[in-house]
PDB file of C-alpha atoms in Angstrom:
ATOM      1  CA  MET A   1      90.313 108.526  63.208  1.00  0.00           C
ATOM      2  CA  LEU A   2      91.235 111.497  64.735  1.00  0.00           C
ATOM      3  CA  ALA A   3      91.013 113.128  61.336  1.00  0.00           C
ATOM      4  CA  THR A   4      86.817 112.582  61.708  1.00  0.00           C
ATOM      5  CA  LEU A   5      86.449 113.601  64.424  1.00  0.00           C
ATOM      6  CA  PRO A   6      84.855 117.833  65.773  1.00  0.00           C
ATOM      7  CA  ILE A   7      88.423 119.112  67.439  1.00  0.00           C
ATOM      8  CA  GLU A   8      85.385 120.675  70.503  1.00  0.00           C
ATOM      9  CA  ARG A   9      85.580 117.165  71.831  1.00  0.00           C
ATOM     10  CA  LEU A  10      88.972 116.857  72.096  1.00  0.00           C
ATOM     11  CA  SER A  11      91.393 117.623  74.406  1.00  0.00           C
ATOM     12  CA  PHE A  12      96.002 117.474  74.270  1.00  0.00           C
ATOM     13  CA  PRO A  13      97.961 115.798  74.125  1.00  0.00           C
ATOM     14  CA  LEU A  14      95.544 112.421  73.800  1.00  0.00           C
ATOM     15  CA  ALA A  15      97.002 109.099  72.940  1.00  0.00           C
ATOM     16  CA  LEU A  16      94.918 106.677  71.323  1.00  0.00           C
ATOM     17  CA  THR A  17      94.951 103.138  71.544  1.00  0.00           C
ATOM     18  CA  HIS A  18      93.617 100.079  69.986  1.00  0.00           C
ATOM     19  CA  SER A  19      92.395  97.519  72.966  1.00  0.00           C
ATOM     20  CA  ASP A  20      89.401  94.943  72.590  1.00  0.00           C
ATOM     21  CA  LYS A  21      85.626  95.582  74.126  1.00  0.00           C
ATOM     22  CA  PRO A  22      86.300  98.511  73.067  1.00  0.00           C
ATOM     23  CA  ASP A  23      88.327  99.187  70.195  1.00  0.00           C
ATOM     24  CA  PHE A  24      89.895 102.474  70.936  1.00  0.00           C
ATOM     25  CA  LEU A  25      91.325 103.921  73.998  1.00  0.00           C
ATOM     26  CA  LEU A  26      91.063 107.700  73.466  1.00  0.00           C
ATOM     27  CA  ALA A  27      92.985 109.188  76.782  1.00  0.00           C
ATOM     28  CA  MET A  28      93.040 112.596  77.512  1.00  0.00           C
ATOM     29  CA  PRO A  29      93.440 115.650  80.366  1.00  0.00           C
ATOM     30  CA  ASP A  30      89.441 115.558  80.259  1.00  0.00           C
ATOM     31  CA  GLY A  31      89.218 112.220  80.207  1.00  0.00           C
ATOM     32  CA  ASP A  32      89.369 108.982  79.255  1.00  0.00           C
ATOM     33  CA  VAL A  33      87.351 107.468  76.276  1.00  0.00           C
ATOM     34  CA  GLY A  34      86.421 104.534  75.377  1.00  0.00           C
ATOM     35  CA  ILE A  35      85.344 104.024  71.183  1.00  0.00           C
ATOM     36  CA  GLU A  36      83.734 101.090  69.766  1.00  0.00           C
ATOM     37  CA  HIS A  37      83.896 101.377  65.586  1.00  0.00           C
ATOM     38  CA  THR A  38      81.874  98.835  63.266  1.00  0.00           C
ATOM     39  CA  GLU A  39      80.728  99.541  59.709  1.00  0.00           C
ATOM     40  CA  ALA A  40      77.307  99.839  58.429  1.00  0.00           C
ATOM     41  CA  VAL A  41      77.620  97.739  55.404  1.00  0.00           C
ATOM     42  CA  PRO A  42      75.286  94.899  54.256  1.00  0.00           C
ATOM     43  CA  GLU A  43      77.121  91.760  54.062  1.00  0.00           C
ATOM     44  CA  ASN A  44      74.935  90.847  50.977  1.00  0.00           C
ATOM     45  CA  VAL A  45      75.984  93.904  49.450  1.00  0.00           C
ATOM     46  CA  ALA A  46      79.774  93.084  51.457  1.00  0.00           C
ATOM     47  CA  ARG A  47      79.865  90.247  49.127  1.00  0.00           C
ATOM     48  CA  ALA A  48      78.587  91.271  45.960  1.00  0.00           C
ATOM     49  CA  GLU A  49      80.850  94.344  45.866  1.00  0.00           C
ATOM     50  CA  PHE A  50      83.640  91.708  46.319  1.00  0.00           C
ATOM     51  CA  LEU A  51      82.534  89.621  42.904  1.00  0.00           C
ATOM     52  CA  ARG A  52      82.321  92.862  41.363  1.00  0.00           C
ATOM     53  CA  GLU A  53      85.854  93.427  42.136  1.00  0.00           C
ATOM     54  CA  LYS A  54      86.950  89.827  40.283  1.00  0.00           C
ATOM     55  CA  GLY A  55      85.138  91.536  37.400  1.00  0.00           C
ATOM     56  CA  LEU A  56      81.954  89.948  37.469  1.00  0.00           C
ATOM     57  CA  GLY A  57      79.615  92.401  36.400  1.00  0.00           C
ATOM     58  CA  PRO A  58      79.202  95.613  34.555  1.00  0.00           C
ATOM     59  CA  ASP A  59      81.574  98.467  35.717  1.00  0.00           C
ATOM     60  CA  VAL A  60      78.317 101.326  36.639  1.00  0.00           C
ATOM     61  CA  TYR A  61      75.522  99.243  38.195  1.00  0.00           C
ATOM     62  CA  PHE A  62      72.081 100.234  40.006  1.00  0.00           C
ATOM     63  CA  THR A  63      72.514 100.601  43.315  1.00  0.00           C
ATOM     64  CA  PRO A  64      70.707  97.788  45.319  1.00  0.00           C
ATOM     65  CA  HIS A  65      67.882  98.004  47.070  1.00  0.00           C
ATOM     66  CA  VAL A  66      68.716  96.618  50.829  1.00  0.00           C
ATOM     67  CA  VAL A  67      66.749  95.405  53.984  1.00  0.00           C
ATOM     68  CA  PRO A  68      68.422  95.770  57.605  1.00  0.00           C
ATOM     69  CA  GLY A  69      69.632  91.889  59.161  1.00  0.00           C
ATOM     70  CA  GLU A  70      68.208  90.801  55.239  1.00  0.00           C
ATOM     71  CA  SER A  71      69.360  86.511  54.818  1.00  0.00           C
ATOM     72  CA  ARG A  72      72.275  86.181  53.476  1.00  0.00           C
ATOM     73  CA  LYS A  73      71.379  85.195  49.359  1.00  0.00           C
ATOM     74  CA  THR A  74      73.883  82.303  47.867  1.00  0.00           C
ATOM     75  CA  ALA A  75      76.795  82.792  45.967  1.00  0.00           C
ATOM     76  CA  ALA A  76      74.803  81.846  42.970  1.00  0.00           C
ATOM     77  CA  GLU A  77      71.970  84.208  44.106  1.00  0.00           C
ATOM     78  CA  LEU A  78      74.327  87.055  44.286  1.00  0.00           C
ATOM     79  CA  ARG A  79      76.002  86.503  41.480  1.00  0.00           C
ATOM     80  CA  SER A  80      72.553  85.861  39.491  1.00  0.00           C
ATOM     81  CA  GLU A  81      71.918  89.853  41.016  1.00  0.00           C
ATOM     82  CA  ILE A  82      74.674  90.835  39.736  1.00  0.00           C
ATOM     83  CA  GLU A  83      74.539  89.757  36.307  1.00  0.00           C
ATOM     84  CA  ALA A  84      70.697  90.623  35.876  1.00  0.00           C
ATOM     85  CA  ASN A  85      72.203  95.041  37.262  1.00  0.00           C
ATOM     86  CA  ALA A  86      67.965  94.547  37.043  1.00  0.00           C
ATOM     87  CA  PRO A  87      67.258  99.259  38.245  1.00  0.00           C
ATOM     88  CA  GLY A  88      64.249  98.144  41.169  1.00  0.00           C
ATOM     89  CA  THR A  89      61.537 100.300  41.817  1.00  0.00           C
ATOM     90  CA  GLY A  90      63.734 103.837  42.463  1.00  0.00           C
ATOM     91  CA  TRP A  91      63.790 105.661  45.811  1.00  0.00           C
ATOM     92  CA  VAL A  92      60.876 108.280  45.949  1.00  0.00           C
ATOM     93  CA  GLY A  93      60.752 111.336  48.116  1.00  0.00           C
ATOM     94  CA  ASP A  94      62.151 111.100  51.473  1.00  0.00           C
ATOM     95  CA  SER A  95      62.460 107.520  50.991  1.00  0.00           C
ATOM     96  CA  PRO A  96      66.532 107.265  51.124  1.00  0.00           C
ATOM     97  CA  GLN A  97      66.485 109.384  54.256  1.00  0.00           C
ATOM     98  CA  ARG A  98      64.077 107.137  56.469  1.00  0.00           C
ATOM     99  CA  GLN A  99      65.845 103.891  55.012  1.00  0.00           C
ATOM    100  CA  TRP A 100      70.014 105.622  56.686  1.00  0.00           C
ATOM    101  CA  ALA A 101      67.786 106.225  59.385  1.00  0.00           C
ATOM    102  CA  THR A 102      66.301 102.224  60.049  1.00  0.00           C
ATOM    103  CA  ALA A 103      69.529 100.858  58.213  1.00  0.00           C
ATOM    104  CA  MET A 104      71.904 102.692  60.881  1.00  0.00           C
ATOM    105  CA  ALA A 105      69.483 102.063  63.975  1.00  0.00           C
ATOM    106  CA  HIS A 106      70.151  98.700  63.104  1.00  0.00           C
ATOM    107  CA  CYS A 107      73.615  98.610  63.120  1.00  0.00           C
ATOM    108  CA  ILE A 108      73.920 100.365  66.314  1.00  0.00           C
ATOM    109  CA  LYS A 109      71.083  98.214  67.878  1.00  0.00           C
ATOM    110  CA  GLU A 110      73.864  95.610  67.218  1.00  0.00           C
ATOM    111  CA  LYS A 111      75.957  97.152  68.598  1.00  0.00           C
ATOM    112  CA  LEU A 112      74.142  98.023  72.483  1.00  0.00           C
ATOM    113  CA  PRO A 113      74.102  94.079  73.483  1.00  0.00           C
ATOM    114  CA  LYS A 114      77.522  93.600  72.659  1.00  0.00           C
ATOM    115  CA  ALA A 115      79.138  96.817  74.806  1.00  0.00           C
ATOM    116  CA  THR A 116      77.192  95.754  77.603  1.00  0.00           C
ATOM    117  CA  ALA A 117      77.794  91.933  77.792  1.00  0.00           C
ATOM    118  CA  ASP A 118      80.567  91.045  80.340  1.00  0.00           C
ATOM    119  CA  GLY A 119      84.493  92.417  79.535  1.00  0.00           C
ATOM    120  CA  PHE A 120      83.400  95.365  77.475  1.00  0.00           C
ATOM    121  CA  VAL A 121      85.155  98.067  79.861  1.00  0.00           C
ATOM    122  CA  ARG A 122      83.137 100.845  80.592  1.00  0.00           C
ATOM    123  CA  TYR A 123      85.073 104.710  80.612  1.00  0.00           C
ATOM    124  CA  PRO A 124      83.720 107.790  81.498  1.00  0.00           C
ATOM    125  CA  ALA A 125      83.041 108.547  78.302  1.00  0.00           C
ATOM    126  CA  ASN A 126      81.903 105.206  76.031  1.00  0.00           C
ATOM    127  CA  TRP A 127      81.491 106.866  72.159  1.00  0.00           C
ATOM    128  CA  LEU A 128      80.231 104.589  69.156  1.00  0.00           C
ATOM    129  CA  ILE A 129      81.712 105.235  65.742  1.00  0.00           C
ATOM    130  CA  VAL A 130      79.881 104.249  62.956  1.00  0.00           C
ATOM    131  CA  TYR A 131      81.514 104.020  58.524  1.00  0.00           C
ATOM    132  CA  ASP A 132      78.330 104.455  56.653  1.00  0.00           C
ATOM    133  CA  ASN A 133      78.302 103.036  53.776  1.00  0.00           C
ATOM    134  CA  TRP A 134      75.512 101.591  53.678  1.00  0.00           C
ATOM    135  CA  PRO A 135      74.321 101.650  49.262  1.00  0.00           C
ATOM    136  CA  LEU A 136      71.510 104.254  49.325  1.00  0.00           C
ATOM    137  CA  PRO A 137      71.522 107.170  46.123  1.00  0.00           C
ATOM    138  CA  ALA A 138      71.982 111.147  48.278  1.00  0.00           C
ATOM    139  CA  VAL A 139      70.885 111.059  51.727  1.00  0.00           C
ATOM    140  CA  ASN A 140      69.733 114.800  52.997  1.00  0.00           C
ATOM    141  CA  TYR A 141      71.895 113.661  56.612  1.00  0.00           C
ATOM    142  CA  ALA A 142      69.656 116.774  58.282  1.00  0.00           C
ATOM    143  CA  LYS A 143      66.551 114.627  57.225  1.00  0.00           C
ATOM    144  CA  ALA A 144      67.479 111.317  58.510  1.00  0.00           C
ATOM    145  CA  ALA A 145      69.167 112.313  61.652  1.00  0.00           C
ATOM    146  CA  SER A 146      65.182 113.763  62.977  1.00  0.00           C
ATOM    147  CA  TYR A 147      64.166 110.233  62.046  1.00  0.00           C
ATOM    148  CA  LEU A 148      67.328 108.531  63.556  1.00  0.00           C
ATOM    149  CA  ALA A 149      67.494 110.629  67.327  1.00  0.00           C
ATOM    150  CA  PRO A 150      63.977 109.175  68.082  1.00  0.00           C
ATOM    151  CA  LEU A 151      64.978 105.369  67.030  1.00  0.00           C
ATOM    152  CA  LEU A 152      67.922 105.824  68.672  1.00  0.00           C
ATOM    153  CA  ALA A 153      66.310 107.187  72.015  1.00  0.00           C
ATOM    154  CA  ASP A 154      63.788 104.078  71.686  1.00  0.00           C
ATOM    155  CA  MET A 155      66.422 101.852  71.738  1.00  0.00           C
ATOM    156  CA  ASN A 156      68.041 104.117  74.257  1.00  0.00           C
ATOM    157  CA  ALA A 157      71.107 103.789  72.720  1.00  0.00           C
ATOM    158  CA  PHE A 158      72.332 106.424  75.132  1.00  0.00           C
ATOM    159  CA  SER A 159      72.670 105.079  78.605  1.00  0.00           C
ATOM    160  CA  VAL A 160      75.284 102.817  77.179  1.00  0.00           C
ATOM    161  CA  PHE A 161      76.842 105.513  74.360  1.00  0.00           C
ATOM    162  CA  ASN A 162      77.387 108.896  75.831  1.00  0.00           C
ATOM    163  CA  ALA A 163      77.116 110.584  71.901  1.00  0.00           C
ATOM    164  CA  ILE A 164      77.270 108.548  68.646  1.00  0.00           C
ATOM    165  CA  PHE A 165      79.076 109.698  65.131  1.00  0.00           C
ATOM    166  CA  ILE A 166      78.265 107.900  61.930  1.00  0.00           C
ATOM    167  CA  HIS A 167      80.136 109.037  59.444  1.00  0.00           C
ATOM    168  CA  ASP A 168      81.055 108.567  55.129  1.00  0.00           C
ATOM    169  CA  ASP A 169      83.744 109.835  53.290  1.00  0.00           C
ATOM    170  CA  SER A 170      81.643 113.846  53.632  1.00  0.00           C
ATOM    171  CA  LYS A 171      80.286 114.276  56.729  1.00  0.00           C
ATOM    172  CA  MET A 172      80.097 113.374  60.186  1.00  0.00           C
ATOM    173  CA  CYS A 173      76.700 113.307  61.871  1.00  0.00           C
ATOM    174  CA  GLU A 174      76.642 113.947  66.426  1.00  0.00           C
ATOM    175  CA  PHE A 175      73.773 112.419  68.541  1.00  0.00           C
ATOM    176  CA  GLY A 176      73.926 113.204  72.488  1.00  0.00           C
ATOM    177  CA  GLU A 177      71.662 116.018  73.422  1.00  0.00           C
ATOM    178  CA  SER A 178      70.495 117.119  69.376  1.00  0.00           C
ATOM    179  CA  PRO A 179      71.857 115.563  66.475  1.00  0.00           C
ATOM    180  CA  ILE A 180      74.654 118.036  65.068  1.00  0.00           C
ATOM    181  CA  ILE A 181      75.843 117.177  60.895  1.00  0.00           C
ATOM    182  CA  ARG A 182      79.004 118.216  60.056  1.00  0.00           C
ATOM    183  CA  VAL A 183      81.569 117.785  56.525  1.00  0.00           C
ATOM    184  CA  LEU A 184      84.467 116.208  56.619  1.00  0.00           C
ATOM    185  CA  VAL A 185      87.394 118.511  55.231  1.00  0.00           C
ATOM    186  CA  LYS A 186      91.065 116.473  53.685  1.00  0.00           C
ATOM    187  CA  PRO A 187      93.249 117.205  57.342  1.00  0.00           C
ATOM    188  CA  GLY A 188      95.950 119.963  56.098  1.00  0.00           C
ATOM    189  CA  THR A 189      92.332 122.321  54.119  1.00  0.00           C
ATOM    190  CA  GLU A 190      89.925 124.221  56.882  1.00  0.00           C
ATOM    191  CA  GLY A 191      88.698 123.128  59.550  1.00  0.00           C
ATOM    192  CA  ASN A 192      85.138 121.067  60.112  1.00  0.00           C
ATOM    193  CA  ALA A 193      82.103 123.388  59.370  1.00  0.00           C
ATOM    194  CA  ALA A 194      79.038 123.021  61.270  1.00  0.00           C
ATOM    195  CA  LEU A 195      75.941 122.739  59.267  1.00  0.00           C
TER     196      LEU A 195
END
């Protein structure tokens, strides 16, 4: 997890401790940070992936269209969809960016009441880290971030979290005063580069 965070956000020496409510405590000389972590993945897609790993359906398949918060499908419905492997309607224009923003906003909004509930420890700084595992074609993160930023402001997310980080295996989007998109690199190679 630390490898994904921008180095300028850290002070050393530091200690990362797994806890509960929030998920982690990042203790640093400049101040402690409570870190809540979540994965943005549709439940039906995760369940379908489990079935695919058991050998159901083709090895290569179409990316499904998913609506945040959609109802849980039965195993029979999932099997039918996997076997049909229908291409769907596709994405047009900036629809991947808009759908990404809607999906990330949905996942973040679900975390807000949990982070303000009794028993959730607040620290001088509180961050939310979201692992983006939402099924979409290639996303232009700079454009997608411009759609997500006003949604975060509308839900008052920054009254709960000082910073929100959304990442996949290649990019990190940092939301705070203004969105910053970073390219992630594997440890041992060149440092993170802001876009």
